[in-house]
Structures are given as C-alpha cells and as structure tokens.
C-alpha cells in the first residue's frame, strides 16, 4: 500500500481535489462572484449604502449603474445614457485645477449631463476634463453625442480615484432634486495622468420602487 494506509490515502486525495478546485476554476477563466448586494427588500438607506459601496469599488460609474439598473429592473433595457444639459457653463473651481495638476492657462472643457436609464434620472454630473489628453475622436463624441463620458474614454484604460463621498438619507433636497449620494472623483489615464474631475449627485429615483407592507408607509417615489 505504500506510505499511506487506505483511509489516509482517501483523505489525502479528497484534500488535494478541494485544494485544486479554486485554481482549476480560475484557470478556466472563471471570475470570482462579486460580494452579494443588499437584499431585494432592503430599506432605502441600505440600498443607498450598497450603491455607494459598488461605486467606490468600480472603475466606471456608467458600468456600475448599468449593472444596478439590470439587477433592480429600473428599465426594460438597462442602458445608461448621458443626456446633455445644454446652455450651462461653469468655470472650474480652484480645487479642480489643483487636482488635475494644471495651471490657469491649460484649456478645460465642461460637460453637464443627466445619466438616465429608461425614464429615470439616476444622477446629475458636472465634469471638467483636459481635452489635450483625449483623442480627437473622443472629444468629438463628447461634443456631439449623448454617450456617457466613461464609455467614450474607456480606451484610455483609466482608473477612478474617489476624492470625497457622502450619503444622504433622508435625501438632500435642492429644488427639484433629491440627492441620496454625492461622489467627487478624479480619473487618471493609463499613464497615471489626471484628466477628468467629476462631481456626481445620485438621485432618489435610482432606488427601486418599494411596495409597503400592510399598514406600512407609502412607497418610494
């Protein structure tokens, strides 16, 4: 029988199979499942916290929002669009140019959009970016289309650095807006150069409709 008796040999074989399983799965190209999100019937505050966590963990807000829309059934087609808000122009605050490591003479472009999914406005974003660090095709797409910024600049292999983030529940009301989460982030290209500073205000409509239990409060609007 060799150095092991039969019971020891069987235990050793079982342990070897279990130890090799994760390696085999990764070798086959499987990606580990992401952490589970908030339960389907979680409270609004818990859902905001879950979305917050996902946005901080992801590199593209657009991709995170599309996955969120699909998971929570926010639209028949979970496709995020960037609806341009025309006629709005904001000079970059001092902290924006400082974060982008540029002086006052460096040209900046400004883009204000509403990120929508179906009929819902998920967020409103102010974005200042350095056009000289983008390709001509990217600048043209940003000027002439409703494509989300993250999707347009994806070839830059950018990384997202969160500068500031804060949850609001109850929502922070500002006129017609009800903001549940604010995130300020810096995007860096594959060469680590900062090229975009974005301020994102996520709206209450990003939460799924909730059906109250008997005798409960009115559903989220």
PDB file of C-alpha atoms in Angstrom:
ATOM      1  CA  UNK A   1       0.000   0.000   0.000  1.00  0.00           C
ATOM      2  CA  UNK A   2       2.984   2.446   0.247  1.00  0.00           C
ATOM      3  CA  UNK A   3       3.407   5.109   2.933  1.00  0.00           C
ATOM      4  CA  UNK A   4      -0.379   5.550   3.454  1.00  0.00           C
ATOM      5  CA  UNK A   5      -2.952   3.025   4.545  1.00  0.00           C
ATOM      6  CA  UNK A   6      -6.250   3.155   2.602  1.00  0.00           C
ATOM      7  CA  UNK A   7      -8.187   5.602   4.891  1.00  0.00           C
ATOM      8  CA  UNK A   8      -5.235   8.009   4.937  1.00  0.00           C
ATOM      9  CA  UNK A   9      -4.875   7.778   1.138  1.00  0.00           C
ATOM     10  CA  UNK A  10      -8.554   8.610   0.598  1.00  0.00           C
ATOM     11  CA  UNK A  11      -8.396  11.601   2.950  1.00  0.00           C
ATOM     12  CA  UNK A  12      -5.255  12.863   1.164  1.00  0.00           C
ATOM     13  CA  UNK A  13      -6.903  12.514  -2.274  1.00  0.00           C
ATOM     14  CA  UNK A  14     -10.034  14.395  -1.135  1.00  0.00           C
ATOM     15  CA  UNK A  15      -7.976  17.237   0.324  1.00  0.00           C
ATOM     16  CA  UNK A  16      -5.967  17.507  -2.911  1.00  0.00           C
ATOM     17  CA  UNK A  17      -9.116  17.788  -5.017  1.00  0.00           C
ATOM     18  CA  UNK A  18     -10.560  20.515  -2.773  1.00  0.00           C
ATOM     19  CA  UNK A  19      -7.314  22.486  -2.769  1.00  0.00           C
ATOM     20  CA  UNK A  20      -7.041  22.341  -6.560  1.00  0.00           C
ATOM     21  CA  UNK A  21     -10.646  23.351  -7.237  1.00  0.00           C
ATOM     22  CA  UNK A  22     -10.197  27.152  -6.959  1.00  0.00           C
ATOM     23  CA  UNK A  23      -7.064  27.009  -9.140  1.00  0.00           C
ATOM     24  CA  UNK A  24      -8.856  24.967 -11.779  1.00  0.00           C
ATOM     25  CA  UNK A  25     -11.798  27.361 -11.805  1.00  0.00           C
ATOM     26  CA  UNK A  26      -9.550  30.388 -12.291  1.00  0.00           C
ATOM     27  CA  UNK A  27      -7.538  28.607 -14.960  1.00  0.00           C
ATOM     28  CA  UNK A  28     -10.772  28.001 -16.845  1.00  0.00           C
ATOM     29  CA  UNK A  29     -11.343  31.742 -16.964  1.00  0.00           C
ATOM     30  CA  UNK A  30     -13.979  31.985 -14.260  1.00  0.00           C
ATOM     31  CA  UNK A  31     -14.135  35.246 -12.333  1.00  0.00           C
ATOM     32  CA  UNK A  32     -14.980  35.116  -8.626  1.00  0.00           C
ATOM     33  CA  UNK A  33     -18.523  36.275  -7.951  1.00  0.00           C
ATOM     34  CA  UNK A  34     -18.806  39.821  -6.574  1.00  0.00           C
ATOM     35  CA  UNK A  35     -19.958  40.282  -2.976  1.00  0.00           C
ATOM     36  CA  UNK A  36     -23.677  39.978  -2.522  1.00  0.00           C
ATOM     37  CA  UNK A  37     -25.552  43.296  -2.507  1.00  0.00           C
ATOM     38  CA  UNK A  38     -28.307  44.475  -0.250  1.00  0.00           C
ATOM     39  CA  UNK A  39     -31.378  42.185  -0.025  1.00  0.00           C
ATOM     40  CA  UNK A  40     -34.132  42.809  -2.557  1.00  0.00           C
ATOM     41  CA  UNK A  41     -36.440  44.266   0.113  1.00  0.00           C
ATOM     42  CA  UNK A  42     -33.746  46.251   1.916  1.00  0.00           C
ATOM     43  CA  UNK A  43     -34.538  49.676   3.321  1.00  0.00           C
ATOM     44  CA  UNK A  44     -33.798  52.732   1.131  1.00  0.00           C
ATOM     45  CA  UNK A  45     -30.876  53.657   3.395  1.00  0.00           C
ATOM     46  CA  UNK A  46     -29.387  50.160   2.990  1.00  0.00           C
ATOM     47  CA  UNK A  47     -29.796  50.350  -0.794  1.00  0.00           C
ATOM     48  CA  UNK A  48     -28.026  53.722  -0.874  1.00  0.00           C
ATOM     49  CA  UNK A  49     -25.183  52.238   1.168  1.00  0.00           C
ATOM     50  CA  UNK A  50     -24.976  49.268  -1.213  1.00  0.00           C
ATOM     51  CA  UNK A  51     -24.857  51.517  -4.293  1.00  0.00           C
ATOM     52  CA  UNK A  52     -22.233  53.657  -2.552  1.00  0.00           C
ATOM     53  CA  UNK A  53     -20.048  50.618  -1.929  1.00  0.00           C
ATOM     54  CA  UNK A  54     -20.338  49.457  -5.540  1.00  0.00           C
ATOM     55  CA  UNK A  55     -19.474  52.859  -6.976  1.00  0.00           C
ATOM     56  CA  UNK A  56     -16.379  53.108  -4.797  1.00  0.00           C
ATOM     57  CA  UNK A  57     -15.286  49.593  -5.759  1.00  0.00           C
ATOM     58  CA  UNK A  58     -15.822  50.079  -9.517  1.00  0.00           C
ATOM     59  CA  UNK A  59     -13.720  51.936 -12.069  1.00  0.00           C
ATOM     60  CA  UNK A  60     -16.616  53.143 -14.239  1.00  0.00           C
ATOM     61  CA  UNK A  61     -19.758  54.739 -12.838  1.00  0.00           C
ATOM     62  CA  UNK A  62     -21.517  54.003 -16.138  1.00  0.00           C
ATOM     63  CA  UNK A  63     -20.833  50.262 -15.924  1.00  0.00           C
ATOM     64  CA  UNK A  64     -21.821  50.167 -12.253  1.00  0.00           C
ATOM     65  CA  UNK A  65     -25.099  51.963 -12.951  1.00  0.00           C
ATOM     66  CA  UNK A  66     -25.988  49.697 -15.865  1.00  0.00           C
ATOM     67  CA  UNK A  67     -25.446  46.631 -13.674  1.00  0.00           C
ATOM     68  CA  UNK A  68     -27.547  48.280 -10.937  1.00  0.00           C
ATOM     69  CA  UNK A  69     -30.370  49.047 -13.391  1.00  0.00           C
ATOM     70  CA  UNK A  70     -30.408  45.478 -14.652  1.00  0.00           C
ATOM     71  CA  UNK A  71     -30.375  43.976 -11.165  1.00  0.00           C
ATOM     72  CA  UNK A  72     -33.202  46.153  -9.850  1.00  0.00           C
ATOM     73  CA  UNK A  73     -35.305  46.226 -13.037  1.00  0.00           C
ATOM     74  CA  UNK A  74     -35.263  50.008 -13.366  1.00  0.00           C
ATOM     75  CA  UNK A  75     -35.888  49.873 -17.126  1.00  0.00           C
ATOM     76  CA  UNK A  76     -36.831  47.331 -19.783  1.00  0.00           C
ATOM     77  CA  UNK A  77     -33.434  47.962 -21.404  1.00  0.00           C
ATOM     78  CA  UNK A  78     -30.789  48.696 -18.746  1.00  0.00           C
ATOM     79  CA  UNK A  79     -28.787  51.066 -20.908  1.00  0.00           C
ATOM     80  CA  UNK A  80     -27.412  54.254 -19.358  1.00  0.00           C
ATOM     81  CA  UNK A  81     -27.495  57.413 -21.477  1.00  0.00           C
ATOM     82  CA  UNK A  82     -25.840  60.758 -20.798  1.00  0.00           C
ATOM     83  CA  UNK A  83     -28.385  63.452 -21.608  1.00  0.00           C
ATOM     84  CA  UNK A  84     -26.508  66.701 -22.113  1.00  0.00           C
ATOM     85  CA  UNK A  85     -27.714  69.727 -20.178  1.00  0.00           C
ATOM     86  CA  UNK A  86     -27.185  72.468 -22.749  1.00  0.00           C
ATOM     87  CA  UNK A  87     -26.614  76.117 -22.094  1.00  0.00           C
ATOM     88  CA  UNK A  88     -24.816  75.575 -18.788  1.00  0.00           C
ATOM     89  CA  UNK A  89     -21.201  76.589 -18.331  1.00  0.00           C
ATOM     90  CA  UNK A  90     -19.253  76.594 -15.064  1.00  0.00           C
ATOM     91  CA  UNK A  91     -15.706  77.757 -14.579  1.00  0.00           C
ATOM     92  CA  UNK A  92     -13.540  75.216 -12.825  1.00  0.00           C
ATOM     93  CA  UNK A  93     -13.112  75.899  -9.107  1.00  0.00           C
ATOM     94  CA  UNK A  94      -9.549  76.233  -7.841  1.00  0.00           C
ATOM     95  CA  UNK A  95      -9.626  72.734  -6.347  1.00  0.00           C
ATOM     96  CA  UNK A  96     -10.457  71.237  -9.752  1.00  0.00           C
ATOM     97  CA  UNK A  97      -7.386  72.659 -11.497  1.00  0.00           C
ATOM     98  CA  UNK A  98      -5.284  71.744  -8.490  1.00  0.00           C
ATOM     99  CA  UNK A  99      -6.471  68.113  -8.572  1.00  0.00           C
ATOM    100  CA  UNK A 100      -5.881  67.962 -12.337  1.00  0.00           C
ATOM    101  CA  UNK A 101      -2.366  69.403 -11.830  1.00  0.00           C
ATOM    102  CA  UNK A 102      -2.835  72.118 -14.472  1.00  0.00           C
ATOM    103  CA  UNK A 103      -2.392  75.881 -14.445  1.00  0.00           C
ATOM    104  CA  UNK A 104      -4.878  78.597 -15.391  1.00  0.00           C
ATOM    105  CA  UNK A 105      -3.640  78.659 -18.982  1.00  0.00           C
ATOM    106  CA  UNK A 106      -4.430  74.997 -19.703  1.00  0.00           C
ATOM    107  CA  UNK A 107      -7.729  74.635 -21.623  1.00  0.00           C
ATOM    108  CA  UNK A 108     -10.506  72.763 -19.849  1.00  0.00           C
ATOM    109  CA  UNK A 109     -13.850  71.614 -21.166  1.00  0.00           C
ATOM    110  CA  UNK A 110     -17.000  71.344 -19.116  1.00  0.00           C
ATOM    111  CA  UNK A 111     -19.838  68.891 -19.594  1.00  0.00           C
ATOM    112  CA  UNK A 112     -23.006  68.651 -17.507  1.00  0.00           C
ATOM    113  CA  UNK A 113     -25.125  65.560 -18.006  1.00  0.00           C
ATOM    114  CA  UNK A 114     -28.009  63.650 -16.542  1.00  0.00           C
ATOM    115  CA  UNK A 115     -27.363  59.914 -16.521  1.00  0.00           C
ATOM    116  CA  UNK A 116     -30.648  58.209 -17.312  1.00  0.00           C
ATOM    117  CA  UNK A 117     -31.917  54.652 -17.525  1.00  0.00           C
ATOM    118  CA  UNK A 118     -35.299  54.355 -19.213  1.00  0.00           C
ATOM    119  CA  UNK A 119     -37.440  57.173 -17.812  1.00  0.00           C
ATOM    120  CA  UNK A 120     -35.385  57.615 -14.647  1.00  0.00           C
ATOM    121  CA  UNK A 121     -32.757  60.252 -13.950  1.00  0.00           C
ATOM    122  CA  UNK A 122     -30.139  58.355 -11.965  1.00  0.00           C
ATOM    123  CA  UNK A 123     -27.629  61.121 -11.434  1.00  0.00           C
ATOM    124  CA  UNK A 124     -26.540  64.594 -12.466  1.00  0.00           C
ATOM    125  CA  UNK A 125     -22.851  65.161 -13.035  1.00  0.00           C
ATOM    126  CA  UNK A 126     -20.520  68.092 -13.559  1.00  0.00           C
ATOM    127  CA  UNK A 127     -17.374  67.091 -15.407  1.00  0.00           C
ATOM    128  CA  UNK A 128     -14.279  69.159 -16.133  1.00  0.00           C
ATOM    129  CA  UNK A 129     -11.755  67.424 -18.386  1.00  0.00           C
ATOM    130  CA  UNK A 130      -8.480  68.151 -20.187  1.00  0.00           C
ATOM    131  CA  UNK A 131      -9.186  67.781 -23.931  1.00  0.00           C
ATOM    132  CA  UNK A 132      -5.494  67.596 -24.843  1.00  0.00           C
ATOM    133  CA  UNK A 133      -5.262  64.263 -23.012  1.00  0.00           C
ATOM    134  CA  UNK A 134      -8.110  62.769 -25.074  1.00  0.00           C
ATOM    135  CA  UNK A 135      -8.077  61.755 -28.720  1.00  0.00           C
ATOM    136  CA  UNK A 136      -9.761  63.880 -31.367  1.00  0.00           C
ATOM    137  CA  UNK A 137     -12.410  61.182 -31.801  1.00  0.00           C
ATOM    138  CA  UNK A 138     -13.171  61.191 -28.077  1.00  0.00           C
ATOM    139  CA  UNK A 139     -13.515  64.969 -27.968  1.00  0.00           C
ATOM    140  CA  UNK A 140     -15.830  64.887 -30.979  1.00  0.00           C
ATOM    141  CA  UNK A 141     -18.009  62.189 -29.395  1.00  0.00           C
ATOM    142  CA  UNK A 142     -18.268  64.149 -26.146  1.00  0.00           C
ATOM    143  CA  UNK A 143     -19.188  67.340 -28.012  1.00  0.00           C
ATOM    144  CA  UNK A 144     -21.725  65.803 -30.364  1.00  0.00           C
ATOM    145  CA  UNK A 145     -23.337  62.798 -28.668  1.00  0.00           C
ATOM    146  CA  UNK A 146     -25.121  61.631 -25.529  1.00  0.00           C
ATOM    147  CA  UNK A 147     -22.629  58.859 -24.850  1.00  0.00           C
ATOM    148  CA  UNK A 148     -21.557  58.668 -21.194  1.00  0.00           C
ATOM    149  CA  UNK A 149     -18.082  60.019 -20.506  1.00  0.00           C
ATOM    150  CA  UNK A 150     -16.803  56.754 -19.068  1.00  0.00           C
ATOM    151  CA  UNK A 151     -17.817  54.807 -22.148  1.00  0.00           C
ATOM    152  CA  UNK A 152     -16.187  57.302 -24.522  1.00  0.00           C
ATOM    153  CA  UNK A 153     -12.835  57.410 -22.698  1.00  0.00           C
ATOM    154  CA  UNK A 154     -12.669  53.688 -21.893  1.00  0.00           C
ATOM    155  CA  UNK A 155      -9.715  53.167 -24.332  1.00  0.00           C
ATOM    156  CA  UNK A 156      -7.587  55.331 -22.026  1.00  0.00           C
ATOM    157  CA  UNK A 157      -7.611  52.434 -19.538  1.00  0.00           C
ATOM    158  CA  UNK A 158      -8.453  54.907 -16.803  1.00  0.00           C
ATOM    159  CA  UNK A 159      -8.617  54.382 -13.070  1.00  0.00           C
ATOM    160  CA  UNK A 160     -11.038  56.182 -10.795  1.00  0.00           C
ATOM    161  CA  UNK A 161      -9.858  57.826  -7.581  1.00  0.00           C
ATOM    162  CA  UNK A 162     -12.552  58.892  -5.121  1.00  0.00           C
ATOM    163  CA  UNK A 163     -11.802  62.257  -3.508  1.00  0.00           C
ATOM    164  CA  UNK A 164     -14.971  62.773  -1.471  1.00  0.00           C
ATOM    165  CA  UNK A 165     -18.179  60.822  -0.910  1.00  0.00           C
ATOM    166  CA  UNK A 166     -21.239  61.250   1.281  1.00  0.00           C
ATOM    167  CA  UNK A 167     -24.612  59.535   1.672  1.00  0.00           C
ATOM    168  CA  UNK A 168     -27.871  61.382   2.346  1.00  0.00           C
ATOM    169  CA  UNK A 169     -30.863  59.670   3.895  1.00  0.00           C
ATOM    170  CA  UNK A 170     -33.324  61.298   4.067  1.00  0.00           C
ATOM    171  CA  UNK A 171     -32.331  62.777   0.716  1.00  0.00           C
ATOM    172  CA  UNK A 172     -30.740  66.197   0.420  1.00  0.00           C
ATOM    173  CA  UNK A 173     -33.380  68.318  -1.312  1.00  0.00           C
ATOM    174  CA  UNK A 174     -32.210  71.081  -3.639  1.00  0.00           C
ATOM    175  CA  UNK A 175     -35.096  72.491  -5.667  1.00  0.00           C
ATOM    176  CA  UNK A 176     -36.473  69.628  -7.732  1.00  0.00           C
ATOM    177  CA  UNK A 177     -33.532  67.378  -6.927  1.00  0.00           C
ATOM    178  CA  UNK A 178     -33.444  64.806  -4.146  1.00  0.00           C
ATOM    179  CA  UNK A 179     -29.850  63.635  -3.799  1.00  0.00           C
ATOM    180  CA  UNK A 180     -29.053  60.416  -1.931  1.00  0.00           C
ATOM    181  CA  UNK A 181     -25.318  60.212  -2.648  1.00  0.00           C
ATOM    182  CA  UNK A 182     -22.594  62.631  -3.728  1.00  0.00           C
ATOM    183  CA  UNK A 183     -19.257  61.462  -5.100  1.00  0.00           C
ATOM    184  CA  UNK A 184     -16.315  63.566  -6.260  1.00  0.00           C
ATOM    185  CA  UNK A 185     -13.759  61.621  -8.248  1.00  0.00           C
ATOM    186  CA  UNK A 186     -10.630  62.035 -10.324  1.00  0.00           C
ATOM    187  CA  UNK A 187      -9.960  59.933 -13.411  1.00  0.00           C
ATOM    188  CA  UNK A 188      -6.379  59.019 -14.336  1.00  0.00           C
ATOM    189  CA  UNK A 189      -5.352  57.516 -17.658  1.00  0.00           C
ATOM    190  CA  UNK A 190      -3.077  54.522 -18.151  1.00  0.00           C
ATOM    191  CA  UNK A 191      -0.059  56.783 -17.632  1.00  0.00           C
ATOM    192  CA  UNK A 192      -1.476  57.962 -14.278  1.00  0.00           C
ATOM    193  CA  UNK A 193      -2.184  61.458 -15.647  1.00  0.00           C
ATOM    194  CA  UNK A 194      -5.321  63.063 -14.164  1.00  0.00           C
ATOM    195  CA  UNK A 195      -7.606  64.113 -16.988  1.00  0.00           C
ATOM    196  CA  UNK A 196     -11.114  64.443 -15.537  1.00  0.00           C
ATOM    197  CA  UNK A 197     -12.688  65.770 -12.350  1.00  0.00           C
ATOM    198  CA  UNK A 198     -16.313  64.816 -11.823  1.00  0.00           C
ATOM    199  CA  UNK A 199     -18.943  65.717  -9.236  1.00  0.00           C
ATOM    200  CA  UNK A 200     -21.792  63.184  -9.257  1.00  0.00           C
ATOM    201  CA  UNK A 201     -25.108  63.687  -7.473  1.00  0.00           C
ATOM    202  CA  UNK A 202     -27.128  60.455  -7.412  1.00  0.00           C
ATOM    203  CA  UNK A 203     -30.864  60.991  -7.276  1.00  0.00           C
ATOM    204  CA  UNK A 204     -33.584  59.270  -5.259  1.00  0.00           C
ATOM    205  CA  UNK A 205     -35.025  57.818  -8.460  1.00  0.00           C
ATOM    206  CA  UNK A 206     -32.045  55.478  -8.585  1.00  0.00           C
ATOM    207  CA  UNK A 207     -33.771  53.379  -5.914  1.00  0.00           C
ATOM    208  CA  UNK A 208     -36.250  50.685  -6.971  1.00  0.00           C
ATOM    209  CA  UNK A 209     -39.922  51.209  -6.221  1.00  0.00           C
ATOM    210  CA  UNK A 210     -40.815  49.632  -2.920  1.00  0.00           C
ATOM    211  CA  UNK A 211     -44.143  48.068  -2.049  1.00  0.00           C
ATOM    212  CA  UNK A 212     -45.037  48.720   1.603  1.00  0.00           C
ATOM    213  CA  UNK A 213     -46.195  46.003   3.922  1.00  0.00           C
ATOM    214  CA  UNK A 214     -49.750  46.158   5.201  1.00  0.00           C
ATOM    215  CA  UNK A 215     -50.114  49.251   7.343  1.00  0.00           C
ATOM    216  CA  UNK A 216     -46.675  50.494   6.234  1.00  0.00           C
ATOM    217  CA  UNK A 217     -45.585  53.774   4.781  1.00  0.00           C
ATOM    218  CA  UNK A 218     -46.243  54.931   1.254  1.00  0.00           C
ATOM    219  CA  UNK A 219     -43.998  53.502  -1.466  1.00  0.00           C
ATOM    220  CA  UNK A 220     -40.870  55.379  -2.534  1.00  0.00           C
ATOM    221  CA  UNK A 221     -41.462  57.871  -5.312  1.00  0.00           C
TER     222      UNK A 221
END
